[in-house]
Coordinates of C-alpha atoms and ligand atoms in Angstrom, one line a residue:
M1 CA 0.0 0.0 0.0
T2 CA 1.4 3.4 -0.9
A3 CA 0.7 6.7 0.9
S4 CA 0.2 10.0 -0.9
L5 CA 0.6 13.7 -0.2
F6 CA -1.7 16.1 -1.9
W7 CA -0.5 19.7 -1.6
F8 CA -3.3 22.3 -2.2
R9 CA -2.0 25.6 -3.6
D10 CA -4.1 27.7 -6.0
D11 CA -6.7 24.9 -6.4
L12 CA -8.9 25.0 -3.4
R13 CA -11.6 22.7 -4.6
L14 CA -12.5 19.0 -4.8
A15 CA -14.2 18.8 -8.1
D16 CA -12.1 18.9 -11.3
N17 CA -9.0 18.5 -9.3
P18 CA -6.8 16.0 -11.2
A19 CA -3.9 15.9 -8.8
L20 CA -6.2 15.2 -5.9
I21 CA -7.8 12.3 -7.8
S22 CA -4.3 10.9 -8.6
A23 CA -3.2 11.1 -5.0
L24 CA -6.4 9.4 -3.7
A25 CA -6.0 6.7 -6.3
H26 CA -2.6 5.8 -4.9
G27 CA -3.8 5.3 -1.3
P28 CA -4.5 7.2 1.9
T29 CA -3.7 10.8 1.3
L30 CA -2.4 13.5 3.5
C31 CA -4.1 16.7 2.4
L32 CA -1.9 19.7 3.1
Y33 CA -2.0 23.5 2.7
I34 CA 1.1 25.5 3.5
L35 CA 1.0 29.3 4.0
D36 CA 4.1 29.9 2.0
E37 CA 6.6 32.1 3.8
G38 CA 9.8 31.1 2.2
G39 CA 12.0 31.9 -0.8
D40 CA 11.2 34.7 -3.2
R41 CA 7.6 33.9 -3.8
R42 CA 5.4 37.1 -3.6
P43 CA 3.4 37.1 -0.4
L44 CA -0.4 37.4 -0.7
G45 CA -1.9 40.9 -0.1
G46 CA -4.2 41.7 2.7
A47 CA -7.5 41.2 0.9
A48 CA -6.4 37.9 -0.6
R49 CA -5.3 36.7 2.8
W50 CA -8.9 37.4 4.1
W51 CA -10.3 35.4 1.1
L52 CA -7.8 32.6 1.7
S53 CA -8.9 32.2 5.3
R54 CA -12.6 31.8 4.3
S55 CA -11.7 29.5 1.4
L56 CA -9.6 27.2 3.6
A57 CA -12.4 27.0 6.1
A58 CA -14.9 26.0 3.4
L59 CA -12.4 23.5 1.9
S60 CA -11.6 22.0 5.3
A61 CA -15.3 21.4 6.0
D62 CA -15.8 19.9 2.5
I63 CA -12.9 17.5 3.1
E64 CA -14.3 16.5 6.6
T65 CA -17.7 15.6 5.2
R66 CA -15.9 13.1 3.0
G67 CA -14.0 11.5 5.9
G68 CA -10.7 13.3 5.5
E69 CA -8.8 16.1 7.1
L70 CA -7.0 19.2 5.9
V71 CA -3.6 19.9 7.6
L72 CA -2.5 23.5 7.7
M73 CA 1.0 24.7 8.1
R74 CA 3.1 27.8 7.6
G75 CA 6.7 28.1 6.5
D76 CA 8.9 27.2 3.5
P77 CA 7.5 24.3 1.4
A78 CA 11.0 23.6 0.2
T79 CA 11.8 22.2 3.7
L80 CA 8.4 21.3 5.0
V81 CA 7.3 19.0 2.1
P82 CA 10.4 16.7 2.1
A83 CA 10.3 16.5 6.0
I84 CA 6.6 15.4 6.0
V85 CA 7.2 12.9 3.1
E86 CA 10.1 11.3 5.0
V87 CA 8.5 11.1 8.5
A88 CA 5.1 9.9 7.2
G89 CA 6.6 7.3 4.8
I90 CA 4.9 8.9 1.8
D91 CA 6.0 7.6 -1.7
H92 CA 3.7 9.6 -3.9
V93 CA 3.2 13.3 -4.1
A94 CA 0.8 15.2 -6.4
W95 CA 0.1 18.8 -7.0
N96 CA -1.5 21.0 -9.7
R97 CA 0.9 23.3 -11.6
R98 CA 1.5 27.0 -11.2
Y99 CA 3.1 29.4 -13.7
E100 CA 5.1 32.1 -11.9
A101 CA 8.8 31.8 -12.2
A102 CA 9.4 31.6 -8.5
T103 CA 6.8 28.9 -8.0
I104 CA 8.0 26.9 -11.0
A105 CA 11.5 27.0 -9.5
L106 CA 10.2 25.8 -6.1
D107 CA 8.3 22.9 -7.7
K108 CA 11.2 21.9 -9.9
Q109 CA 13.5 21.9 -6.9
L110 CA 11.1 19.8 -4.9
K111 CA 10.5 17.4 -7.7
E112 CA 14.3 16.8 -7.8
T113 CA 14.7 16.4 -4.1
L114 CA 11.7 14.1 -3.7
G115 CA 12.6 12.1 -6.8
A116 CA 16.1 11.5 -5.5
G117 CA 14.6 9.9 -2.5
G118 CA 12.6 7.5 -4.6
V119 CA 9.3 9.4 -4.3
T120 CA 7.0 9.6 -7.3
V121 CA 5.9 13.2 -8.0
E122 CA 3.1 13.9 -10.4
S123 CA 1.8 17.3 -11.5
F124 CA -1.3 18.3 -13.4
N125 CA -3.2 21.2 -15.0
A126 CA -6.1 22.4 -13.0
A127 CA -5.9 26.2 -13.6
L128 CA -6.1 26.7 -17.3
L129 CA -7.9 25.5 -20.4
N130 CA -4.5 25.3 -22.1
E131 CA -1.2 25.6 -20.4
P132 CA 1.1 28.4 -21.7
W133 CA 3.3 26.2 -23.9
Q134 CA 0.3 24.4 -25.6
V135 CA -0.7 27.5 -27.6
K136 CA 1.7 28.5 -30.3
G137 CA 1.8 30.8 -33.2
K138 CA 2.4 29.6 -36.8
S139 CA 6.1 30.0 -36.4
G140 CA 5.9 27.8 -33.2
D141 CA 6.7 30.8 -31.1
W142 CA 4.7 32.2 -28.1
M143 CA 2.0 34.7 -28.9
K144 CA 1.9 38.4 -28.3
V145 CA -1.6 39.3 -29.5
F146 CA -4.8 38.2 -28.0
T147 CA -7.0 37.6 -31.1
P148 CA -4.7 35.1 -32.8
Y149 CA -3.9 33.6 -29.4
W150 CA -7.5 32.9 -28.7
R151 CA -8.1 31.6 -32.2
A152 CA -5.1 29.2 -31.8
A153 CA -6.3 28.2 -28.4
R154 CA -9.8 27.4 -29.7
A155 CA -8.4 25.4 -32.5
L156 CA -6.9 23.0 -29.9
G157 CA -10.5 21.8 -29.3
E158 CA -12.8 21.4 -26.4
P159 CA -11.2 21.2 -22.9
A160 CA -11.5 17.8 -21.2
A161 CA -14.7 17.3 -19.3
P162 CA -14.3 18.2 -15.6
K163 CA -14.0 15.2 -13.2
P164 CA -16.5 15.0 -10.2
A165 CA -15.3 15.5 -6.6
P166 CA -14.3 12.4 -4.8
K167 CA -17.1 10.9 -2.7
T168 CA -14.8 9.9 0.1
I169 CA -11.3 10.9 1.2
A170 CA -9.2 8.3 2.9
S171 CA -6.9 10.5 5.0
L172 CA -3.3 9.7 6.0
P173 CA -2.9 11.3 9.4
L174 CA 0.1 13.6 10.2
P175 CA 2.6 11.6 12.2
K176 CA 2.6 12.5 15.9
T177 CA 6.2 13.8 15.7
L178 CA 5.1 16.5 13.3
G179 CA 1.9 17.3 15.2
R180 CA 3.3 20.6 16.5
Q181 CA 3.7 21.9 13.0
A182 CA 0.0 21.5 12.3
L183 CA -1.9 24.8 12.9
S184 CA -5.4 25.9 13.3
L185 CA -6.9 28.4 10.8
S186 CA -6.7 31.1 13.4
D187 CA -3.0 30.3 14.0
L188 CA -2.4 31.3 10.3
D189 CA -3.6 34.8 11.3
L190 CA -5.0 35.6 7.9
E191 CA -7.9 37.8 8.9
P192 CA -7.6 41.4 10.1
S193 CA -8.6 42.2 13.6
K194 CA -7.3 45.5 14.8
P195 CA -8.8 47.2 12.9
D196 CA -11.2 44.7 11.2
W197 CA -11.5 46.2 7.8
A198 CA -13.2 43.1 6.2
G199 CA -16.8 43.9 7.0
G200 CA -17.6 45.0 3.4
M201 CA -16.0 41.8 2.1
R202 CA -18.0 39.5 4.4
A203 CA -21.2 41.2 3.2
E204 CA -20.2 40.7 -0.5
W205 CA -18.7 37.3 -0.9
T206 CA -19.0 33.6 -0.1
P207 CA -15.5 32.2 -0.6
G208 CA -15.3 28.4 -1.3
E209 CA -16.2 25.9 -3.9
A210 CA -20.0 25.9 -3.1
G211 CA -20.0 29.8 -3.3
A212 CA -18.2 29.6 -6.7
R213 CA -20.6 27.1 -8.1
A214 CA -23.6 29.1 -6.9
R215 CA -22.2 32.3 -8.6
L216 CA -21.7 30.5 -11.8
T217 CA -25.2 29.0 -11.8
D218 CA -26.8 32.4 -10.9
F219 CA -24.7 34.1 -13.6
L220 CA -25.6 31.7 -16.4
G221 CA -29.2 31.8 -15.5
G222 CA -29.5 35.6 -15.2
V223 CA -26.7 38.1 -15.7
L224 CA -25.4 36.4 -18.8
K225 CA -28.4 37.9 -20.7
G226 CA -26.9 40.9 -22.5
Y227 CA -23.4 40.3 -21.2
A228 CA -21.8 41.0 -24.6
D229 CA -22.9 44.6 -24.3
G230 CA -23.7 45.1 -20.7
R231 CA -20.4 43.8 -19.2
N232 CA -19.0 47.4 -19.3
R233 CA -21.6 48.7 -16.9
P234 CA -20.5 49.1 -13.3
D235 CA -23.9 50.5 -12.2
Y236 CA -25.6 47.1 -12.1
L237 CA -24.5 43.5 -11.7
S238 CA -23.3 43.0 -15.3
T239 CA -20.5 40.4 -14.9
S240 CA -20.0 37.0 -13.2
R241 CA -17.8 38.2 -10.3
L242 CA -16.1 34.8 -10.5
S243 CA -12.6 36.3 -10.5
P244 CA -11.7 35.7 -6.8
H245 CA -13.1 32.1 -7.0
L246 CA -10.9 31.6 -10.1
R247 CA -7.9 33.1 -8.5
F248 CA -8.0 30.6 -5.7
G249 CA -9.0 27.7 -7.9
E250 CA -12.4 27.2 -6.2
I251 CA -13.6 26.7 -9.7
G252 CA -11.6 26.0 -12.8
P253 CA -12.0 27.2 -16.4
R254 CA -12.9 23.7 -17.7
Q255 CA -15.9 23.7 -15.3
I256 CA -16.9 27.2 -16.5
W257 CA -16.5 26.2 -20.1
H258 CA -18.6 23.0 -19.9
A259 CA -21.2 24.6 -17.6
T260 CA -21.7 27.5 -20.1
H261 CA -22.1 25.2 -23.1
S262 CA -24.4 22.8 -21.3
A263 CA -26.6 25.7 -20.0
L264 CA -26.8 27.0 -23.6
A265 CA -27.7 23.5 -24.9
S266 CA -30.3 22.8 -22.3
G267 CA -31.9 26.3 -22.6
E268 CA -31.0 27.1 -19.0
A269 CA -28.7 29.9 -20.0
A270 CA -30.3 33.3 -19.9
G271 CA -28.1 34.8 -22.6
T272 CA -27.5 34.2 -26.3
E273 CA -24.7 32.3 -27.9
S274 CA -22.9 35.6 -28.5
D275 CA -23.2 36.5 -24.8
A276 CA -21.6 33.1 -23.9
E277 CA -18.9 33.5 -26.5
K278 CA -18.0 36.9 -25.2
F279 CA -17.9 35.6 -21.6
L280 CA -15.7 32.7 -22.5
S281 CA -13.4 35.0 -24.4
E282 CA -12.9 37.0 -21.2
V283 CA -11.9 33.7 -19.6
G284 CA -9.6 33.6 -22.6
W285 CA -8.0 36.9 -21.6
R286 CA -7.1 35.2 -18.3
E287 CA -5.5 32.3 -20.3
F288 CA -3.6 34.9 -22.4
A289 CA -2.3 36.7 -19.3
Y290 CA -0.9 33.4 -18.0
H291 CA 0.7 32.7 -21.4
L292 CA 2.4 36.2 -21.2
L293 CA 3.5 35.7 -17.6
F294 CA 5.0 32.3 -18.4
Y295 CA 7.1 33.7 -21.2
N296 CA 7.8 37.0 -19.4
P297 CA 8.5 36.1 -15.8
G298 CA 9.2 39.8 -14.9
L299 CA 5.7 40.9 -16.0
A300 CA 4.7 42.4 -12.6
T301 CA 7.9 44.4 -12.3
E302 CA 9.5 45.1 -15.7
N303 CA 8.1 47.0 -18.6
Y304 CA 7.4 44.4 -21.3
N305 CA 8.1 47.1 -23.8
R306 CA 11.6 48.4 -22.9
R307 CA 10.8 51.8 -24.5
F308 CA 9.1 52.6 -21.2
D309 CA 12.2 52.1 -19.1
D310 CA 13.1 55.8 -19.4
F311 CA 9.6 57.1 -19.0
P312 CA 9.5 60.3 -17.0
W313 CA 7.3 59.2 -14.2
K314 CA 6.5 61.9 -11.6
P315 CA 6.5 60.2 -8.2
N316 CA 4.1 62.0 -5.9
A317 CA 3.2 60.4 -2.5
K318 CA 0.4 62.8 -1.8
A319 CA -1.3 62.2 -5.1
L320 CA -0.8 58.5 -4.8
Q321 CA -2.4 58.5 -1.4
A322 CA -5.4 60.6 -2.7
W323 CA -5.9 58.0 -5.5
Q324 CA -5.6 55.1 -3.1
R325 CA -8.2 56.6 -0.8
G326 CA -10.7 57.6 -3.5
R327 CA -10.1 61.3 -3.1
T328 CA -9.0 62.5 -6.5
G329 CA -12.0 64.8 -7.1
Y330 CA -13.1 62.6 -10.1
P331 CA -16.2 60.8 -9.1
I332 CA -15.9 57.6 -11.2
V333 CA -12.3 57.2 -10.1
D334 CA -13.1 57.8 -6.5
A335 CA -16.1 55.5 -6.6
G336 CA -14.0 52.7 -8.0
L337 CA -11.2 53.0 -5.5
R338 CA -13.7 53.1 -2.6
E339 CA -15.5 50.0 -4.0
L340 CA -12.1 48.3 -4.0
W341 CA -11.3 49.3 -0.5
T342 CA -14.7 48.2 0.9
T343 CA -15.4 45.0 -1.1
G344 CA -11.9 43.9 -2.3
W345 CA -13.2 44.1 -5.9
M346 CA -13.8 46.6 -8.7
H347 CA -15.6 46.4 -12.0
N348 CA -13.3 45.9 -15.0
R349 CA -14.3 49.1 -16.8
V350 CA -13.6 51.1 -13.7
R351 CA -10.3 49.3 -13.2
M352 CA -9.3 50.6 -16.6
I353 CA -10.4 54.1 -15.8
V354 CA -8.7 54.4 -12.4
A355 CA -5.5 52.8 -13.8
S356 CA -5.4 55.2 -16.7
F357 CA -5.9 58.1 -14.4
L358 CA -3.0 57.1 -12.2
I359 CA -0.7 56.4 -15.0
K360 CA -1.6 59.1 -17.5
H361 CA -3.1 62.0 -15.6
L362 CA -0.9 61.6 -12.5
L363 CA 2.1 60.2 -14.3
I364 CA 2.6 57.7 -11.5
D365 CA 4.4 54.5 -12.3
W366 CA 2.0 51.6 -13.1
R367 CA 3.9 49.4 -10.6
E368 CA 2.5 51.6 -7.8
G369 CA -1.0 50.8 -9.0
E370 CA -0.2 47.1 -9.5
N371 CA 1.1 46.9 -5.9
W372 CA -2.0 48.7 -4.5
F373 CA -4.3 46.3 -6.4
W374 CA -2.2 43.4 -5.2
D375 CA -2.8 44.3 -1.6
T376 CA -6.5 45.3 -1.9
L377 CA -8.1 43.0 -4.5
V378 CA -9.6 39.7 -3.3
D379 CA -8.9 38.4 -6.9
A380 CA -5.3 39.8 -7.0
D381 CA -3.8 37.5 -9.6
P382 CA -0.1 37.3 -10.6
A383 CA -0.9 37.1 -14.3
N384 CA -4.1 39.2 -14.7
N385 CA -3.0 42.0 -12.5
A386 CA 0.4 42.5 -14.1
A387 CA -0.8 42.0 -17.7
S388 CA -3.7 44.4 -17.2
W389 CA -1.6 47.2 -15.6
Q390 CA 0.9 46.9 -18.5
W391 CA -2.1 46.9 -20.9
V392 CA -3.4 50.2 -19.6
A393 CA 0.1 51.7 -19.4
G394 CA 0.7 50.8 -23.0
S395 CA 3.9 49.1 -22.0
G396 CA 2.5 45.6 -22.4
A397 CA 2.1 43.0 -25.1
D398 CA -1.1 43.7 -27.1
A399 CA -1.5 46.8 -25.0
A400 CA -4.0 49.7 -25.4
P401 CA -2.4 52.3 -27.7
Y402 CA -0.1 54.2 -25.4
Y403 CA -1.6 57.6 -26.4
R404 CA -5.1 56.5 -25.3
I405 CA -6.0 58.5 -22.2
F406 CA -9.4 57.8 -20.7
N407 CA -11.4 60.9 -19.8
P408 CA -13.1 60.0 -16.5
V409 CA -16.0 62.4 -17.2
T410 CA -16.8 60.9 -20.6
Q411 CA -16.3 57.4 -19.4
G412 CA -18.6 58.1 -16.4
G413 CA -21.3 59.5 -18.6
K414 CA -21.1 56.5 -21.0
F415 CA -20.9 53.6 -18.5
D416 CA -22.7 55.1 -15.5
P417 CA -25.2 57.3 -17.3
R418 CA -27.5 57.9 -14.3
G419 CA -24.7 58.1 -11.8
D420 CA -26.0 55.2 -9.7
Y421 CA -22.5 53.8 -9.3
V422 CA -21.0 57.1 -8.2
R423 CA -24.0 57.7 -5.8
R424 CA -23.5 54.3 -4.2
W425 CA -19.8 54.8 -3.4
C426 CA -19.6 58.6 -3.1
P427 CA -22.8 59.3 -1.2
E428 CA -21.7 62.9 -0.5
L429 CA -22.5 63.6 -4.2
A430 CA -25.8 61.8 -4.2
K431 CA -28.0 64.8 -4.5
L432 CA -26.3 66.2 -7.6
D433 CA -28.2 66.1 -10.9
D434 CA -27.4 63.2 -13.3
A435 CA -25.9 65.7 -15.7
L436 CA -23.4 66.9 -13.1
I437 CA -22.7 63.8 -11.2
H438 CA -19.4 63.1 -13.1
E439 CA -18.2 66.6 -12.9
P440 CA -19.2 68.3 -9.7
W441 CA -16.8 71.2 -10.3
A442 CA -19.0 72.2 -13.3
A443 CA -22.0 72.8 -11.0
S444 CA -23.0 76.4 -10.2
A445 CA -22.8 77.7 -6.6
P446 CA -26.6 77.3 -6.1
E447 CA -26.5 73.8 -7.5
L448 CA -23.7 72.8 -5.2
R449 CA -25.5 74.4 -2.2
D450 CA -28.7 72.6 -3.0
A451 CA -26.8 69.3 -3.2
G452 CA -25.1 70.0 0.2
I453 CA -21.6 70.0 -1.4
V454 CA -18.7 72.2 -0.5
L455 CA -15.9 71.4 -3.0
G456 CA -12.6 71.1 -1.2
Q457 CA -14.5 70.2 2.1
T458 CA -17.2 67.6 1.6
Y459 CA -15.8 66.4 -1.6
P460 CA -12.3 67.1 -3.0
K461 CA -11.5 69.5 -5.8
P462 CA -9.9 67.8 -8.9
L463 CA -6.3 66.7 -8.2
I464 CA -5.3 67.9 -11.6
G465 CA -7.2 69.5 -14.5
L466 CA -8.2 67.0 -17.2
D467 CA -6.7 69.0 -20.1
V468 CA -3.5 69.8 -18.2
G469 CA -3.1 66.2 -17.2
R470 CA -3.8 64.9 -20.7
Q471 CA -1.3 67.3 -22.3
R472 CA 1.3 66.5 -19.7
A473 CA 0.8 62.8 -20.4
L474 CA 1.1 63.3 -24.2
D475 CA 4.3 65.3 -23.7
A476 CA 5.7 62.6 -21.5
L477 CA 4.7 59.9 -24.0
A478 CA 6.3 61.8 -26.8
T479 CA 9.7 61.4 -25.2
L480 CA 9.5 57.6 -25.6
K481 CA 12.3 56.5 -27.9
P482 CA 11.4 54.4 -30.9
V483 CA 12.3 50.7 -30.4
Ligands
FAD1 C1 -5.7 47.5 -14.0 C2 -6.4 46.2 -14.0 C3 -6.0 45.2 -13.0 C4 -6.7 44.0 -13.0 N1 -6.3 43.0 -12.0 C5 -6.9 41.8 -12.0 C6 -6.5 40.9 -11.0 O1 -5.6 41.1 -10.2 N2 -7.1 39.7 -11.0 C7 -8.1 39.4 -12.0 O2 -8.6 38.3 -12.0 N3 -8.4 40.2 -12.9 C8 -7.9 41.5 -13.0 N4 -8.2 42.4 -14.0 C9 -9.1 41.9 -15.1 C10 -10.6 42.1 -14.8 O3 -10.9 43.4 -14.4 C11 -11.2 41.1 -13.8 O4 -10.8 39.8 -14.1 C12 -12.7 41.2 -13.9 O5 -13.2 42.5 -13.5 C13 -13.3 40.2 -12.9 O6 -14.7 40.4 -12.8 P1 -15.7 39.2 -13.3 O7 -15.2 37.9 -12.6 O8 -17.0 39.6 -13.0 O9 -15.4 39.1 -14.8 P2 -16.3 38.5 -16.0 O10 -16.5 39.6 -17.0 O11 -17.4 37.8 -15.5 O12 -15.2 37.5 -16.7 C14 -15.0 36.2 -16.3 C15 -13.6 35.9 -16.0 O13 -12.7 36.2 -17.0 C16 -11.5 36.7 -16.6 N5 -11.3 38.1 -17.1 C17 -12.3 39.0 -17.3 N6 -11.7 40.1 -17.8 C18 -10.4 39.9 -17.9 C19 -9.3 40.7 -18.3 N7 -9.5 41.9 -18.8 N8 -8.1 40.2 -18.2 C20 -7.9 38.9 -17.7 N9 -8.9 38.1 -17.3 C21 -10.1 38.6 -17.4 C22 -11.6 36.7 -15.1 O14 -11.0 35.6 -14.5 C23 -13.1 36.7 -14.8 O15 -13.4 36.2 -13.6 C24 -7.6 43.6 -14.0 C25 -8.0 44.6 -14.9 C26 -7.4 45.9 -14.9 C27 -7.8 46.9 -16.0

């Protein structure tokens, strides 16, 4: 009889979890999660730690109902995993693959160490429809542009059907000598207490596999209707909000793919085929981001386009802080950053607007924004976050044209036409007319008085004039040297 170790990482689910199935097929399995505190892996941000805590609680309960146990530890997996394997007499280890350079290096090192001791190590794909190296351009090279990437990915055919969750989990207990290493969830100290800033997140989210499944079902049966056009609207529920569930692997893209197609086929989907296609192509952007990250390991810290290395950024701690706190004086920007601070999430359209404002109008380095999002997003994702920030900056592969500068007033009027989104997150502006809600400085003195607004006191004056900021950005961009 052999004994297995299954190491949970970014795959906190039981269904469609190929490495878990492989481990259980080999024999009693020690199910392990390690809060990684070693090496040069990027630590999780605060909001993601909150999510992780709730997700582990849900996972642990799901494993217990199947007769198993989830062991929690903290430290460096490079030393913990081999120690457990040796003491517990484990001869088979399984995990699902990750794609950041530092995690790949860790897994490679562990594979060698364990393999040298005669342990079989198996790894699987649970996170992507296609792993980065599976999608290639005509020349056999990796791909820099989304549309041909997605075409090539689609040409690889349907993803494999997701496997059901195991009905039972035969657990291998942690040997007594290692007992002191096992921690309770509260020992991991993942949730904030003083102060407890997670109230808005608790109200918004249900982390865990069941929560992810429920979101997908609700989405396909409702919000999918009109998604192809409506997905840009932050003023109502217009997207799936699956991103944090995907980030932690509580649901995988194969499950999303097949659930979407079967909902269409059975008539249970509220939307049309083109809504579904658009939705799956957004999942495709996530795939593309992982493709880019795999071939550009420095995506979160280095300009993909080296022309930007000499960009004349204007570091400004005060302006950065005003942006972070949602006090720029631009309502749609402030609403987005307050939504982020309260719920750990922000609508995609607003992410683009706030990122453009930071990078272009304030001339603050995109890495400052990437870091802030990393700390405050519940879906903070090593590939999506880095690729998206570089996309907005214009420094990325297949990026927005670098001279595109979002005007927050025009964007607000287009995507939040009645100002409902701004009113929700900037209640001090609630009484302004729809026509003025995205530009309170344009209101007359009586209009401001009637709305109870004193600019510079109850709501900030604009941090920088739109035209001045735009021209300054264009001048800075004009200094970029040709490649
Ligand atoms: C500056 C900036 C930073 C971002 N940082 C992150 C991040 O850290 N984590 C993250 O998951 N997404 C990030 N995104 C992408 C996008 O905003 C979110 O994935 C999306 O808002 C999640 O909402 P949803 O689940 O309702 O999306 P839906 O519209 O329902 O899309 C379904 C899924 O497709 C994927 N997806 C959708 N849009 C994109 C996109 N533009 N790029 C890559 N994948 C996408 C997500 O996994 C999403 O859950 C960022 C975008 C910008 C502009």
